[in-house]
Coordinates of C-alpha atoms in Angstrom, one line a residue:
M929 CA 79.6 -183.0 35.1
G930 CA 78.2 -183.8 38.6
N931 CA 80.8 -181.5 40.3
V932 CA 79.8 -178.7 37.7
F933 CA 76.0 -179.1 38.6
L934 CA 76.8 -179.0 42.3
N935 CA 78.9 -176.0 41.8
T936 CA 76.2 -174.3 39.8
M937 CA 73.5 -175.3 42.4
A938 CA 75.7 -174.0 45.2
R939 CA 76.2 -170.5 43.6
F940 CA 72.4 -170.3 43.0
V941 CA 71.9 -171.0 46.6
V942 CA 74.4 -168.3 47.7
L943 CA 72.7 -165.7 45.1
V944 CA 69.4 -166.6 46.8
L945 CA 70.5 -165.9 50.3
L946 CA 72.2 -162.6 49.3
L947 CA 68.9 -161.5 47.5
V948 CA 66.7 -162.6 50.6
S949 CA 69.2 -160.6 52.8
V950 CA 68.8 -157.6 50.6
L951 CA 65.2 -157.8 50.4
S952 CA 65.1 -158.1 54.2
V953 CA 67.0 -154.9 54.8
Y954 CA 64.8 -152.9 52.1
S955 CA 61.6 -154.3 53.5
A956 CA 62.5 -152.5 56.9
G957 CA 62.8 -149.3 55.0
A958 CA 65.7 -147.0 54.5
Q959 CA 68.3 -147.0 57.4
S960 CA 69.2 -143.7 59.1
P961 CA 72.9 -143.2 60.1
E962 CA 71.8 -143.5 63.7
E963 CA 70.1 -146.9 62.9
M964 CA 73.2 -148.0 61.0
Q965 CA 75.5 -147.0 63.9
Q966 CA 73.1 -149.2 66.3
I967 CA 73.3 -152.2 63.8
Q968 CA 77.1 -152.0 63.9
Q969 CA 77.2 -151.8 67.7
A970 CA 74.9 -154.8 67.7
Q971 CA 77.1 -156.9 65.5
Q972 CA 80.3 -155.9 67.5
A973 CA 78.5 -156.8 70.8
A974 CA 77.4 -160.2 69.4
A975 CA 81.0 -161.0 68.3
E976 CA 82.4 -160.0 71.8
Q977 CA 79.5 -162.0 73.4
K978 CA 79.5 -159.5 76.3
V979 CA 76.0 -157.8 76.1
D980 CA 72.6 -158.4 75.2
V981 CA 72.2 -157.7 71.5
S982 CA 68.6 -157.3 71.9
R983 CA 68.6 -153.9 73.6
Y984 CA 70.2 -152.5 70.2
I985 CA 67.1 -153.6 68.3
Q986 CA 64.0 -151.7 67.8
S987 CA 60.9 -152.3 65.7
E988 CA 61.3 -149.1 63.9
S989 CA 62.8 -145.8 64.4
R990 CA 61.5 -143.7 67.2
F991 CA 60.6 -140.7 65.1
K992 CA 59.5 -140.7 61.5
R993 CA 61.6 -138.4 59.6
S994 CA 59.5 -136.0 57.3
S995 CA 60.6 -134.7 53.9
S996 CA 61.2 -131.4 55.4
G997 CA 63.6 -132.7 57.8
G998 CA 61.4 -132.4 60.9
T999 CA 59.8 -135.2 62.8
E1000 CA 56.3 -136.5 63.0
S1001 CA 54.5 -137.9 66.1
I1002 CA 55.6 -141.5 66.9
R1003 CA 53.6 -144.1 65.1
S1004 CA 51.5 -146.9 66.6
G1005 CA 53.5 -149.9 67.5
S1006 CA 56.9 -148.2 67.8
S1007 CA 59.2 -148.8 70.7
T1008 CA 58.9 -146.2 73.2
G1009 CA 60.0 -147.4 76.4
A1010 CA 60.7 -150.4 78.7
G1011 CA 59.6 -153.6 76.9
G1012 CA 58.6 -151.6 73.7
L1013 CA 55.3 -150.5 75.2
R1014 CA 53.9 -147.1 74.6
P1015 CA 52.5 -144.8 77.3
F1016 CA 48.9 -144.9 77.9
G1017 CA 47.3 -142.2 75.9
A1018 CA 50.1 -141.9 73.3
N1019 CA 47.7 -142.8 70.6
L1020 CA 45.6 -139.6 71.3
F1021 CA 47.8 -137.9 69.0
D1022 CA 48.0 -140.7 66.1
G1023 CA 45.0 -139.2 64.1
S1024 CA 44.7 -136.0 61.9
F1025 CA 41.9 -134.5 63.8
E1026 CA 43.6 -131.1 63.8
A1027 CA 42.4 -130.8 60.2
E1028 CA 38.9 -131.6 60.9
R1029 CA 38.1 -129.1 63.8
S1030 CA 34.9 -127.4 64.0
D1031 CA 34.4 -123.6 63.9
G1032 CA 31.6 -123.6 66.5
L1033 CA 31.8 -121.8 69.8
N1034 CA 31.3 -123.3 73.1
P1035 CA 29.1 -121.8 75.7
T1036 CA 32.0 -120.6 78.0
Y1037 CA 33.5 -118.5 75.2
R1038 CA 33.8 -114.7 76.0
V1039 CA 33.8 -112.0 73.5
A1040 CA 37.0 -110.6 72.5
P1041 CA 38.0 -107.6 70.2
G1042 CA 37.8 -108.6 66.5
D1043 CA 34.8 -111.0 67.0
K1044 CA 32.0 -110.7 64.4
I1045 CA 28.5 -110.1 65.6
S1046 CA 25.3 -110.4 63.4
V1047 CA 22.5 -107.6 64.4
Q1048 CA 19.2 -107.6 62.6
L1049 CA 16.4 -105.1 63.4
W1050 CA 12.8 -105.2 62.0
G1051 CA 9.8 -103.2 62.5
T1052 CA 9.7 -99.4 63.0
V1053 CA 13.5 -99.5 62.4
E1054 CA 15.1 -102.1 59.9
L1055 CA 18.8 -103.0 60.2
A1056 CA 20.9 -105.9 59.0
E1057 CA 24.6 -105.6 59.8
V1058 CA 27.6 -107.7 60.7
L1059 CA 29.4 -105.7 63.4
T1060 CA 33.1 -106.1 64.5
V1061 CA 33.9 -105.7 68.1
D1062 CA 36.6 -102.8 68.3
N1063 CA 39.7 -102.5 70.4
Q1064 CA 37.6 -100.8 73.2
G1065 CA 35.4 -104.1 73.3
N1066 CA 32.3 -102.4 71.8
I1067 CA 30.1 -102.7 68.7
F1068 CA 28.6 -99.6 67.2
I1069 CA 24.8 -99.7 66.2
P1070 CA 23.5 -96.6 64.3
Q1071 CA 21.2 -94.4 66.2
I1072 CA 22.0 -96.5 69.3
G1073 CA 25.6 -96.0 69.8
P1074 CA 28.3 -98.2 71.3
V1075 CA 27.2 -101.3 73.1
P1076 CA 30.0 -102.9 75.4
V1077 CA 30.2 -106.6 74.8
I1078 CA 33.8 -107.6 75.8
D1079 CA 34.0 -110.6 78.0
V1080 CA 30.4 -111.3 77.6
P1081 CA 29.8 -115.0 77.4
A1082 CA 28.7 -116.3 74.1
T1083 CA 25.3 -117.3 75.4
E1084 CA 24.6 -113.9 76.8
V1085 CA 25.5 -111.9 73.9
N1086 CA 21.9 -111.9 72.5
R1087 CA 20.4 -110.8 75.7
V1088 CA 22.9 -107.8 76.4
V1089 CA 22.7 -106.3 72.9
K1090 CA 18.9 -106.7 72.8
A1091 CA 18.6 -105.0 76.2
K1092 CA 20.5 -102.1 74.9
I1093 CA 18.4 -101.8 71.8
R1094 CA 15.2 -101.8 73.7
S1095 CA 16.5 -98.9 76.0
V1096 CA 16.3 -96.8 72.9
Y1097 CA 13.5 -98.4 70.9
T1098 CA 10.9 -99.3 73.5
N1099 CA 7.8 -100.3 71.1
N1100 CA 7.5 -101.8 67.6
V1101 CA 11.2 -103.0 67.1
N1102 CA 12.4 -106.6 67.1
A1103 CA 16.0 -107.6 67.3
Y1104 CA 18.0 -110.8 66.8
V1105 CA 21.6 -110.9 67.9
N1106 CA 24.1 -113.8 67.1
L1107 CA 27.9 -114.2 67.8
L1108 CA 29.3 -115.3 64.3
T1109 CA 32.8 -116.0 64.4
A1110 CA 35.6 -115.8 67.0
T1111 CA 39.0 -114.1 66.4
P1112 CA 42.0 -116.4 66.1
V1113 CA 44.2 -116.5 68.9
S1114 CA 48.0 -117.4 69.0
V1115 CA 48.9 -120.1 71.8
F1116 CA 52.2 -121.1 72.9
V1117 CA 52.8 -124.9 73.5
A1118 CA 55.9 -125.5 75.8
G1119 CA 57.5 -128.4 77.9
P1120 CA 58.2 -131.9 76.6
V1121 CA 56.4 -132.1 73.4
I1122 CA 57.7 -133.1 70.0
R1123 CA 57.5 -129.5 68.3
P1124 CA 57.3 -126.7 71.1
G1125 CA 56.4 -123.4 69.7
Q1126 CA 53.6 -120.9 68.9
Y1127 CA 50.4 -122.1 67.1
A1128 CA 47.2 -120.4 65.8
G1129 CA 43.8 -121.6 66.5
L1130 CA 40.3 -120.5 67.5
P1131 CA 39.7 -119.7 71.3
T1132 CA 37.3 -122.6 71.2
D1133 CA 39.6 -125.3 70.0
S1134 CA 40.3 -128.1 72.6
I1135 CA 43.7 -128.6 74.4
L1136 CA 44.1 -131.7 72.2
Y1137 CA 44.1 -129.6 69.0
F1138 CA 47.0 -127.4 70.1
L1139 CA 48.9 -130.4 71.5
K1140 CA 48.3 -132.3 68.2
R1141 CA 49.8 -129.2 66.3
A1142 CA 52.8 -129.4 68.4
G1143 CA 53.3 -133.1 67.5
G1144 CA 51.8 -134.5 70.7
V1145 CA 53.3 -135.1 74.1
D1146 CA 56.8 -136.6 74.1
P1147 CA 56.2 -140.3 75.0
I1148 CA 59.7 -140.6 76.9
R1149 CA 59.7 -137.3 78.7
G1150 CA 56.2 -135.7 78.6
S1151 CA 53.3 -136.1 81.3
Y1152 CA 49.8 -137.0 80.1
R1153 CA 48.6 -136.2 83.5
R1154 CA 50.0 -132.7 84.4
I1155 CA 49.2 -130.2 81.7
T1156 CA 48.6 -126.5 82.6
V1157 CA 47.4 -123.6 80.8
L1158 CA 49.1 -120.4 81.9
R1159 CA 47.6 -116.9 81.5
N1160 CA 49.8 -113.9 82.5
N1161 CA 52.0 -116.5 84.4
N1162 CA 49.2 -117.7 86.4
A1163 CA 47.7 -121.2 86.1
V1164 CA 44.2 -120.9 84.9
Q1165 CA 43.2 -124.5 83.9
E1166 CA 44.7 -128.1 84.8
Y1167 CA 44.3 -131.1 82.5
D1168 CA 44.7 -134.9 83.2
L1169 CA 44.4 -136.7 79.8
Y1170 CA 43.9 -140.0 81.6
K1171 CA 40.4 -138.8 82.7
F1172 CA 39.6 -138.1 79.2
M1173 CA 40.8 -141.4 78.0
R1174 CA 39.1 -143.5 80.7
E1175 CA 36.0 -141.5 81.5
G1176 CA 35.6 -138.8 78.4
R1177 CA 36.1 -135.8 80.7
L1178 CA 37.7 -132.9 79.1
P1179 CA 37.2 -129.5 80.7
S1180 CA 35.9 -126.6 78.4
F1181 CA 38.1 -123.7 78.1
S1182 CA 38.3 -120.6 75.9
F1183 CA 41.9 -119.7 75.0
K1184 CA 43.2 -116.2 74.6
D1185 CA 45.9 -114.6 72.8
G1186 CA 49.4 -115.3 74.4
D1187 CA 48.0 -118.4 76.6
V1188 CA 50.7 -121.0 77.2
I1189 CA 49.9 -124.8 77.4
L1190 CA 52.8 -126.1 79.6
V1191 CA 53.4 -129.9 79.5
G1192 CA 54.9 -131.2 82.8
E1193 CA 57.7 -133.6 83.1
Q1194 CA 56.8 -137.3 83.1
G1195 CA 55.8 -138.6 86.4
P1196 CA 56.5 -142.0 87.9
M1197 CA 56.0 -144.8 85.2
V1198 CA 54.7 -148.4 85.8
T1199 CA 54.9 -150.9 83.0
V1200 CA 51.8 -153.3 82.8
E1201 CA 52.0 -156.7 81.0
G1202 CA 50.1 -159.9 80.7
A1203 CA 46.4 -160.4 81.1
A1204 CA 45.3 -156.8 81.0
R1205 CA 43.0 -155.0 78.5
Y1206 CA 45.5 -152.1 78.3
P1207 CA 49.0 -153.3 78.4
F1208 CA 50.9 -149.9 78.4
R1209 CA 53.1 -147.8 80.5
F1210 CA 51.1 -145.9 82.9
E1211 CA 51.9 -142.7 84.8
L1212 CA 51.3 -142.3 88.3
T1213 CA 50.4 -139.1 90.2
E1214 CA 52.3 -140.0 93.1
Q1215 CA 55.8 -141.7 93.9
R1216 CA 54.0 -144.4 95.6
S1217 CA 50.5 -145.5 94.6
K1218 CA 48.3 -148.3 95.3
G1219 CA 47.6 -151.2 93.1
S1220 CA 43.8 -150.1 92.8
D1221 CA 44.9 -146.8 91.0
L1222 CA 46.8 -149.1 88.4
T1223 CA 43.9 -151.6 88.0
Y1224 CA 41.4 -148.8 87.2
F1225 CA 43.2 -147.9 84.1
S1226 CA 44.9 -151.1 82.9
R1227 CA 41.6 -153.2 83.4
P1228 CA 42.9 -156.7 84.1
L1229 CA 41.1 -159.6 82.4
A1230 CA 38.5 -161.4 84.3
K1231 CA 40.6 -164.6 84.3
T1232 CA 43.6 -162.8 86.0
S1233 CA 44.2 -164.5 89.4
H1234 CA 47.8 -163.2 90.3
V1235 CA 50.1 -160.4 90.0
A1236 CA 53.8 -160.4 89.6
I1237 CA 55.5 -157.1 90.6
T1238 CA 59.3 -156.6 90.0
G1239 CA 61.1 -153.3 90.7
N1240 CA 63.6 -151.5 92.8
R1241 CA 63.2 -150.1 96.4
P1242 CA 65.6 -148.1 98.4
D1243 CA 66.8 -151.5 100.3
G1244 CA 67.2 -153.3 97.0
P1245 CA 65.5 -155.1 94.2
V1246 CA 62.0 -156.7 94.9
S1247 CA 60.1 -159.4 93.1
V1248 CA 56.7 -160.5 94.7
Y1249 CA 53.9 -162.5 93.5
V1250 CA 50.5 -161.9 95.1
P1251 CA 46.8 -162.8 94.6
I1252 CA 44.8 -160.2 92.7
A1253 CA 42.8 -159.3 95.7
E1254 CA 45.9 -158.2 97.7
F1255 CA 47.3 -156.2 94.8
E1256 CA 44.5 -153.7 95.2
N1257 CA 46.4 -152.3 98.5
F1258 CA 49.9 -153.1 97.3
D1259 CA 52.2 -150.3 97.1
I1260 CA 53.8 -149.7 93.6
Y1261 CA 56.6 -147.5 92.8
D1262 CA 58.3 -145.8 89.7
G1263 CA 60.0 -148.2 87.4
D1264 CA 57.8 -151.3 88.6
V1265 CA 56.8 -153.9 86.1
V1266 CA 53.5 -155.4 86.7
L1267 CA 52.4 -158.8 85.2
F1268 CA 49.0 -159.8 85.4
N1269 CA 48.7 -163.5 85.3
D1270 CA 46.1 -166.3 84.9
D1271 CA 47.6 -168.8 87.4
L1272 CA 44.5 -170.9 88.0
Q1273 CA 44.2 -174.1 86.2
P1274 CA 40.6 -175.0 85.0
Q1275 CA 39.2 -177.9 86.7
V1276 CA 37.0 -178.9 83.9
I1277 CA 37.2 -179.5 80.2
S1278 CA 34.9 -179.2 77.3
V1279 CA 34.0 -182.2 75.0
K1280 CA 32.2 -182.2 71.7
I1281 CA 29.9 -184.8 70.3
S1282 CA 29.3 -185.4 66.6
G1283 CA 27.8 -188.0 64.5
S1284 CA 24.7 -189.8 65.5
Y1285 CA 23.5 -188.6 69.0
I1286 CA 20.5 -187.1 70.6
G1287 CA 20.8 -184.1 72.9
P1288 CA 23.5 -181.4 73.5
S1289 CA 26.5 -181.6 71.4
F1290 CA 28.9 -180.1 74.3
Y1291 CA 29.5 -181.6 77.7
T1292 CA 31.7 -180.2 80.5
V1293 CA 33.4 -182.8 82.6
K1294 CA 36.1 -182.9 85.1
K1295 CA 39.7 -182.6 83.8
D1296 CA 40.4 -186.3 84.9
A1297 CA 37.3 -187.8 83.3
R1298 CA 37.5 -190.8 81.3
L1299 CA 35.5 -191.7 78.1
L1300 CA 33.5 -194.2 80.1
D1301 CA 32.5 -191.7 82.6
L1302 CA 30.7 -189.4 79.8
L1303 CA 29.3 -192.1 77.4
P1304 CA 26.3 -193.0 79.9
Y1305 CA 25.1 -189.5 79.7
I1306 CA 25.1 -189.4 75.9
E1307 CA 21.8 -190.3 74.5
V1308 CA 21.7 -192.1 71.1
D1309 CA 19.2 -194.0 69.1
A1310 CA 20.6 -197.6 69.0
E1311 CA 19.1 -198.4 65.6
H1312 CA 21.0 -195.6 64.0
A1313 CA 24.1 -195.1 66.1
D1314 CA 27.2 -197.5 65.6
I1315 CA 28.2 -197.3 69.3
D1316 CA 30.7 -200.0 68.7
S1317 CA 32.8 -197.8 66.3
I1318 CA 33.3 -194.7 68.5
Y1319 CA 36.5 -192.8 68.0
I1320 CA 37.9 -189.4 69.0
K1321 CA 39.4 -186.5 67.1
R1322 CA 42.0 -185.1 69.1
E1323 CA 43.8 -181.7 68.5
S1324 CA 47.2 -182.9 70.2
V1325 CA 47.2 -185.8 67.8
K1326 CA 46.3 -183.8 64.9
E1327 CA 49.3 -181.5 65.6
R1328 CA 51.6 -184.4 66.0
Q1329 CA 50.3 -185.9 62.7
R1330 CA 51.1 -182.5 61.1
E1331 CA 54.5 -182.5 62.4
L1332 CA 55.4 -186.1 61.2
L1333 CA 54.2 -185.1 57.8
D1334 CA 56.0 -182.0 57.7
E1335 CA 59.1 -183.9 58.6
S1336 CA 58.7 -186.3 55.9
L1337 CA 58.2 -183.6 53.4
R1338 CA 61.4 -182.0 54.6
R1339 CA 63.4 -185.3 54.2
L1340 CA 61.9 -185.9 50.8
E1341 CA 63.0 -182.3 49.8
R1342 CA 66.5 -182.9 51.0
S1343 CA 66.8 -186.1 49.2
V1344 CA 65.8 -184.6 46.0
F1345 CA 67.9 -181.4 46.2
T1346 CA 71.0 -183.3 47.2
A1347 CA 70.9 -186.0 44.6
P1348 CA 74.0 -186.2 42.8
A1349 CA 74.2 -186.1 38.9
S1350 CA 76.9 -187.6 36.9
S1351 CA 75.8 -186.2 33.4
D1352 CA 74.0 -183.4 31.8
G1353 CA 71.3 -185.8 31.0
E1354 CA 70.9 -186.8 34.5
A1355 CA 71.0 -183.4 35.7
R1356 CA 68.1 -182.7 33.6
I1357 CA 66.3 -185.7 34.8
R1358 CA 67.1 -184.5 38.4
A1359 CA 65.6 -181.1 37.6
Q1360 CA 62.2 -182.5 36.2
E1361 CA 62.2 -184.8 39.3
A1362 CA 62.6 -181.8 41.6
E1363 CA 59.8 -179.8 39.9
L1364 CA 57.5 -182.7 40.2
V1365 CA 58.3 -183.4 43.8
M1366 CA 58.0 -179.7 44.7
R1367 CA 54.3 -179.8 43.3
F1368 CA 53.5 -182.9 45.3
V1369 CA 55.0 -181.3 48.5
E1370 CA 53.0 -178.2 48.0
R1371 CA 49.7 -180.2 47.7
A1372 CA 50.8 -182.4 50.7
R1373 CA 51.3 -179.5 52.9
Q1374 CA 47.7 -178.4 52.3
V1375 CA 46.5 -181.7 53.6
E1376 CA 44.7 -181.4 57.2
P1377 CA 45.1 -184.4 59.5
L1378 CA 42.0 -185.5 61.3
G1379 CA 43.8 -186.4 64.6
K1380 CA 41.9 -189.7 64.9
V1381 CA 42.2 -191.9 68.1
V1382 CA 41.0 -195.4 67.3
L1383 CA 39.3 -196.7 70.4
S1384 CA 37.1 -199.6 69.5
E1385 CA 38.0 -203.1 68.4
Q1386 CA 35.6 -206.1 68.3
G1387 CA 33.1 -204.2 70.4
K1388 CA 35.3 -203.3 73.1
I1389 CA 36.1 -199.6 73.8
A1390 CA 39.3 -198.1 75.4
N1391 CA 38.5 -196.1 78.5
I1392 CA 41.1 -193.3 77.7
R1393 CA 41.4 -190.0 79.6
L1394 CA 39.7 -187.0 77.9
E1395 CA 41.3 -184.0 76.9
Q1396 CA 40.1 -180.3 76.3
G1397 CA 38.6 -180.0 72.9
D1398 CA 38.2 -183.7 72.2
E1399 CA 35.4 -184.6 69.5
I1400 CA 33.6 -187.8 70.3
V1401 CA 32.5 -189.3 66.9
I1402 CA 29.6 -191.8 67.1
P1403 CA 29.4 -193.1 63.4
L1404 CA 25.9 -193.5 61.9
K1405 CA 25.0 -197.1 61.1
T1406 CA 24.8 -197.6 57.2
D1407 CA 24.4 -200.1 54.6
L1408 CA 26.8 -198.5 52.2
V1409 CA 30.5 -199.0 51.4
Q1410 CA 32.4 -196.1 50.0
V1411 CA 34.8 -196.5 47.0
S1412 CA 37.1 -193.6 46.5
G1413 CA 40.6 -192.9 45.2
E1414 CA 41.9 -194.1 41.9
V1415 CA 39.0 -195.7 40.4
L1416 CA 37.0 -194.6 37.5
M1417 CA 33.7 -194.0 39.3
P1418 CA 34.2 -193.2 43.0
Q1419 CA 30.7 -193.9 44.6
A1420 CA 28.9 -195.5 47.5
V1421 CA 28.1 -199.3 46.9
V1422 CA 25.5 -201.4 48.9
Y1423 CA 27.1 -203.6 51.3
N1424 CA 27.1 -207.4 50.1
P1425 CA 28.2 -209.8 52.8
K1426 CA 29.5 -212.3 49.9
A1427 CA 31.4 -209.5 47.9
R1428 CA 35.3 -209.2 48.2
L1429 CA 37.3 -206.3 48.3
T1430 CA 38.1 -206.5 44.5
D1431 CA 34.4 -206.8 43.8
Y1432 CA 33.6 -203.4 45.4
V1433 CA 36.5 -201.9 43.3
A1434 CA 35.1 -203.6 40.1
W1435 CA 31.5 -202.1 40.9
A1436 CA 33.1 -198.7 41.1
G1437 CA 34.3 -199.0 37.4
G1438 CA 37.7 -200.6 38.2
Y1439 CA 41.2 -199.1 38.6
S1440 CA 42.2 -195.9 36.9
E1441 CA 45.3 -195.8 34.8
R1442 CA 47.3 -194.3 37.8
A1443 CA 46.0 -196.7 40.4
D1444 CA 48.4 -198.8 42.5
D1445 CA 46.3 -202.1 42.0
E1446 CA 48.7 -203.8 44.3
R1447 CA 47.9 -202.0 47.6
I1448 CA 44.4 -200.7 48.8
A1449 CA 43.5 -198.9 52.0
V1450 CA 40.4 -199.7 53.9
I1451 CA 39.3 -197.1 56.5
H1452 CA 36.9 -198.7 58.9
A1453 CA 33.9 -197.2 60.6
N1454 CA 36.0 -197.0 63.9
G1455 CA 38.6 -194.8 62.4
L1456 CA 41.2 -197.6 61.9
T1457 CA 43.0 -197.6 58.5
T1458 CA 44.4 -201.0 57.3
F1459 CA 46.4 -201.5 54.0
F1460 CA 45.9 -204.5 52.0
E1461 CA 48.4 -206.3 49.6
T1462 CA 46.7 -207.9 46.5
D1463 CA 50.1 -209.7 45.9
E1464 CA 50.3 -212.8 48.3
S1465 CA 54.2 -212.1 48.5
S1466 CA 53.4 -209.2 50.9
H1467 CA 55.3 -209.0 54.2
W1468 CA 53.7 -206.2 56.5
F1469 CA 50.6 -205.7 54.3
S1470 CA 47.7 -207.8 54.9
S1471 CA 46.3 -210.0 52.1
T1472 CA 43.0 -209.3 50.5
T1473 CA 42.1 -212.8 51.3
Q1474 CA 41.9 -211.7 54.9
V1475 CA 39.9 -208.7 54.2
K1476 CA 36.4 -208.4 55.8
I1477 CA 34.5 -205.6 54.5
Q1478 CA 31.8 -204.2 56.9
P1479 CA 29.0 -201.6 56.2
G1480 CA 30.5 -198.2 56.9
D1481 CA 33.8 -198.9 55.5
Q1482 CA 35.7 -196.8 52.8
I1483 CA 37.9 -198.5 50.4
M1484 CA 40.5 -196.2 49.1
V1485 CA 42.7 -197.0 46.2
L1486 CA 46.0 -195.3 46.4
P1487 CA 47.8 -193.7 43.3
R1488 CA 51.0 -195.4 41.9
V1489 CA 54.1 -193.4 42.1
D1490 CA 55.8 -192.9 38.6
T1491 CA 58.7 -195.1 38.4
K1492 CA 60.8 -192.5 36.8
L1493 CA 61.2 -190.7 40.2
I1494 CA 64.1 -193.3 41.1
Q1495 CA 65.5 -191.2 43.7
S1496 CA 62.4 -190.5 45.8
I1497 CA 60.0 -193.2 45.0
K1498 CA 60.4 -194.7 48.4
D1499 CA 59.9 -191.5 50.4
I1500 CA 56.7 -190.4 48.1
T1501 CA 55.0 -193.8 48.7
Q1502 CA 55.8 -193.4 52.5
I1503 CA 54.1 -190.0 52.5
I1504 CA 51.1 -191.1 50.4
Y1505 CA 50.5 -194.0 52.9
Q1506 CA 51.0 -191.2 55.9
V1507 CA 48.4 -188.8 54.3
A1508 CA 45.9 -191.6 53.8
L1509 CA 46.4 -192.7 57.4
A1510 CA 46.2 -189.2 59.0
A1511 CA 43.6 -187.7 56.6
N1512 CA 41.9 -190.3 54.8
V1513 CA 43.0 -188.7 51.4
A1514 CA 44.5 -190.4 48.5
L1515 CA 47.3 -188.0 47.4
D1516 CA 48.4 -188.1 43.8
S1517 CA 52.0 -187.7 43.2
N1518 CA 51.5 -186.5 39.6

């Protein structure tokens, strides 16, 4: 029956692994034929061990296929070049601002045939009409005649039309003229964009609107710095989107029917990594540029001290490491990878003070400082601070305690799930045991170690070297003894120099039904945890006859492990003690 149970468990594990594999595939989304081919190539390459498999792997497809078969602009976070970094400015086209554009007219707009102009007259003559600019560039006002308005700036329309009206009606006629709407125009978008073609818009729409309609600049081939508006085959406006991204400068321009927006081919590219606010691929305006041109857009962090530059030159590959100040005048070329690095080690560390103290709670000391170098500068009230019981909470110790606890929990899990079963009844017992153990493991993993470093013993303090982030704890003197864990009434009891350990337990209501009344943990004020054995036959535990309870101690009665967990009782007991030592918590196994 044991073999049947093991075979059943093996089949269950295989099914779980298959299910995880299927879910991982579907969680990434449907695979296109191109992506499936990439995966097959990667598997073949891994088998041959001839190439780097990682070059076949991408975080997601370069283009997101739409239901109509077209492509949408590249999404944020997609891999679009060396190192998976997007070009600086690519996120300009991630939004949907083209659907939220305004119909307002900018001041530089010039009137064109088809525009609507509102004319209102009152006084001797009354008129309220919306007039359309005809093909000859005029609006016709009754009793006044045609008024030429073609190519008149939007801000001058009112003045030009009112001047014509007053040339006919010199007295007692007031006029108000306003340009209402502009005639839609058709603009061509060409060059390396996602969807080149012809797009309709208003003359006052920005160049970003038309580029967005075309899917945005192609991040692999297109330039964000060399965009030209052509009119009758002549360049009439130049755009550098880097100036808009960095400085907010976007020239105003009025488009006309038949204009062409031409996106240039991508220029030299440099990849920025490391300690920079903008880790992107940046386009240069020249084949050779200075480092200062790059730092202006990439904005290295204040802590950056050095720059690593790798790339190729006509005479071969280069790899240099220079201080940030020298990089400002360093020549960078197309294809370079620039890594901003913080290579200066701090010469000071910060230490926190907690507990009973007077004055600041943070101190900055030299990185090689020791505890006794700092203690003379910490002011305390001698009547309230227990300076003989100082201890430290240290992050590195906390992490190590967490690692040891996780290792013990993994060992416990392995012992439970690999335990043999010789009969159906024993298999059911093992299943129940596994369920209980898993609940215990889940609770144990939620325990947060304290990372205590015990320093004091019999009034002497170890002069250890301090570390960044250390918390020096100065306990508060107290006349109380805390009793916790598996007692009926966990509480604080007034210290009695004549009382024994068992007396304090009795004052807390005695042991609970789940208490391990043979072993008790005492957590001293200096952070040291001692386990005491009530049975005189103990080997490594101290006897309760040797216990000397002091004010500020915490008596912790640990839980008893249910004896029905035959296979794992030893491991669970060890973990309970480990948790009590690392986190001062009495973890129950039930």
